[in-house]
Amino acid sequence: MRKKIVAGNWKMNTTLAEGVQLAEEVNAALENATPKCDVVICVPFTHLAPVAAKINQTKLGLGAENCADHKSGAYTGEVSAPMVASTGATYVILGHSERRQYYGETSETLREKVALALENGLTPIFCIGEVLAERENGTFNEVVARQVEEGLFNLSAEDFSKIILAYEPVWAIGTGKTATADQAEDMHAHIRAVIAGKYGQEVADNTSILYGGSCKPSNAAELFAKPDVDGGLIGGAALKCADFMGIVNAF
Ligand code: PEP
């Protein structure tokens, strides 16, 4: 059966000291808790090793927010999948809409990143989602299906089974505008059907599909109650321990 997961995406927020403190707070909140989902924090590269040293990863998973599309070499400023893995992190967000939009990430580069992440034992949290114009002109189902197909359908069924998907409608990210629980459910069921068409129903049923976009303690329970919504990728609300734990406890 697929996993329920709540993952934080800290983006480019917190200094190292602030980040370590936040990670320690979340770690402490989970220490004596028995959440009904896996909990993960994805943090800036600079924070990975110091945070890894402070948290109990049997209770709180750790991930990066990106990795390079090359293994090593003359790529100044890049951080590779083996480097991320060497910090002790085990997850990596790939294809976030901010990376696609501001840094020109394409399905082609994402296929390289996914392959390198998997080779290095990292679990990709692969993001997909339509922009507002695509929601409004009704092409959102095709757009999201294409992102899944182009980014991931080169994988074997075995490798695809290691992927976590995050549906994040771009118009809902950081805007305070959440997709309704029904809009999220419709899209998640659509994505699952697309996966079933390629890899079969069993693989589709075992794939965790998270929702992301202005998820907060007040709307998480309604979203997570939907049968195809397996948790959340959380931006702004992951930066305060109480809010993040409020979402974790929505399960
Ligand atoms: C995100 O960027 O992954 C995200 C879901 O952001 P927010 O929760 O702030 O909308």
PDB file of C-alpha atoms and ligand atoms in Angstrom, residues 9 11 96 98 168 172-174 212-215 233-236, ligand 1:
ATOM      1  CA  ASN A   9      10.034  22.506   1.118  1.00  0.00           C
ATOM      2  CA  LYS A  11      12.964  26.896  -0.488  1.00  0.00           C
ATOM      3  CA  HIS A  96       9.654  22.167  -8.763  1.00  0.00           C
ATOM      4  CA  GLU A  98      10.156  27.502  -9.524  1.00  0.00           C
ATOM      5  CA  GLU A 168       1.404  21.474  -7.365  1.00  0.00           C
ATOM      6  CA  ALA A 172      -1.780  27.828  -5.870  1.00  0.00           C
ATOM      7  CA  ILE A 173       1.902  28.009  -4.838  1.00  0.00           C
ATOM      8  CA  GLY A 174       2.589  30.747  -2.326  1.00  0.00           C
ATOM      9  CA  GLY A 212       1.168  21.137  -2.852  1.00  0.00           C
ATOM     10  CA  GLY A 213      -0.018  24.734  -3.017  1.00  0.00           C
ATOM     11  CA  SER A 214      -0.948  26.873  -0.011  1.00  0.00           C
ATOM     12  CA  CYS A 215      -1.622  23.807   2.129  1.00  0.00           C
ATOM     13  CA  LEU A 233       4.414  19.116  -0.162  1.00  0.00           C
ATOM     14  CA  ILE A 234       4.406  22.171   2.039  1.00  0.00           C
ATOM     15  CA  GLY A 235       6.159  25.482   1.349  1.00  0.00           C
ATOM     16  CA  GLY A 236       5.361  28.492   3.523  1.00  0.00           C
TER      17      GLY A 236
HETATM   18  C1  PEP B   1       5.825  24.595  -2.741  1.00  0.00           C
HETATM   19  O1  PEP B   1       6.450  25.510  -3.257  1.00  0.00           O
HETATM   20  O2  PEP B   1       6.223  23.431  -2.856  1.00  0.00           O
HETATM   21  C2  PEP B   1       4.596  24.946  -2.022  1.00  0.00           C
HETATM   22  C3  PEP B   1       3.673  24.036  -1.919  1.00  0.00           C
HETATM   23  O3  PEP B   1       4.512  26.237  -1.526  1.00  0.00           O
HETATM   24  P1  PEP B   1       3.339  26.863  -0.621  1.00  0.00           P
HETATM   25  O4  PEP B   1       2.895  25.792   0.352  1.00  0.00           O
HETATM   26  O5  PEP B   1       3.968  28.024   0.048  1.00  0.00           O
HETATM   27  O6  PEP B   1       2.228  27.234  -1.551  1.00  0.00           O
END
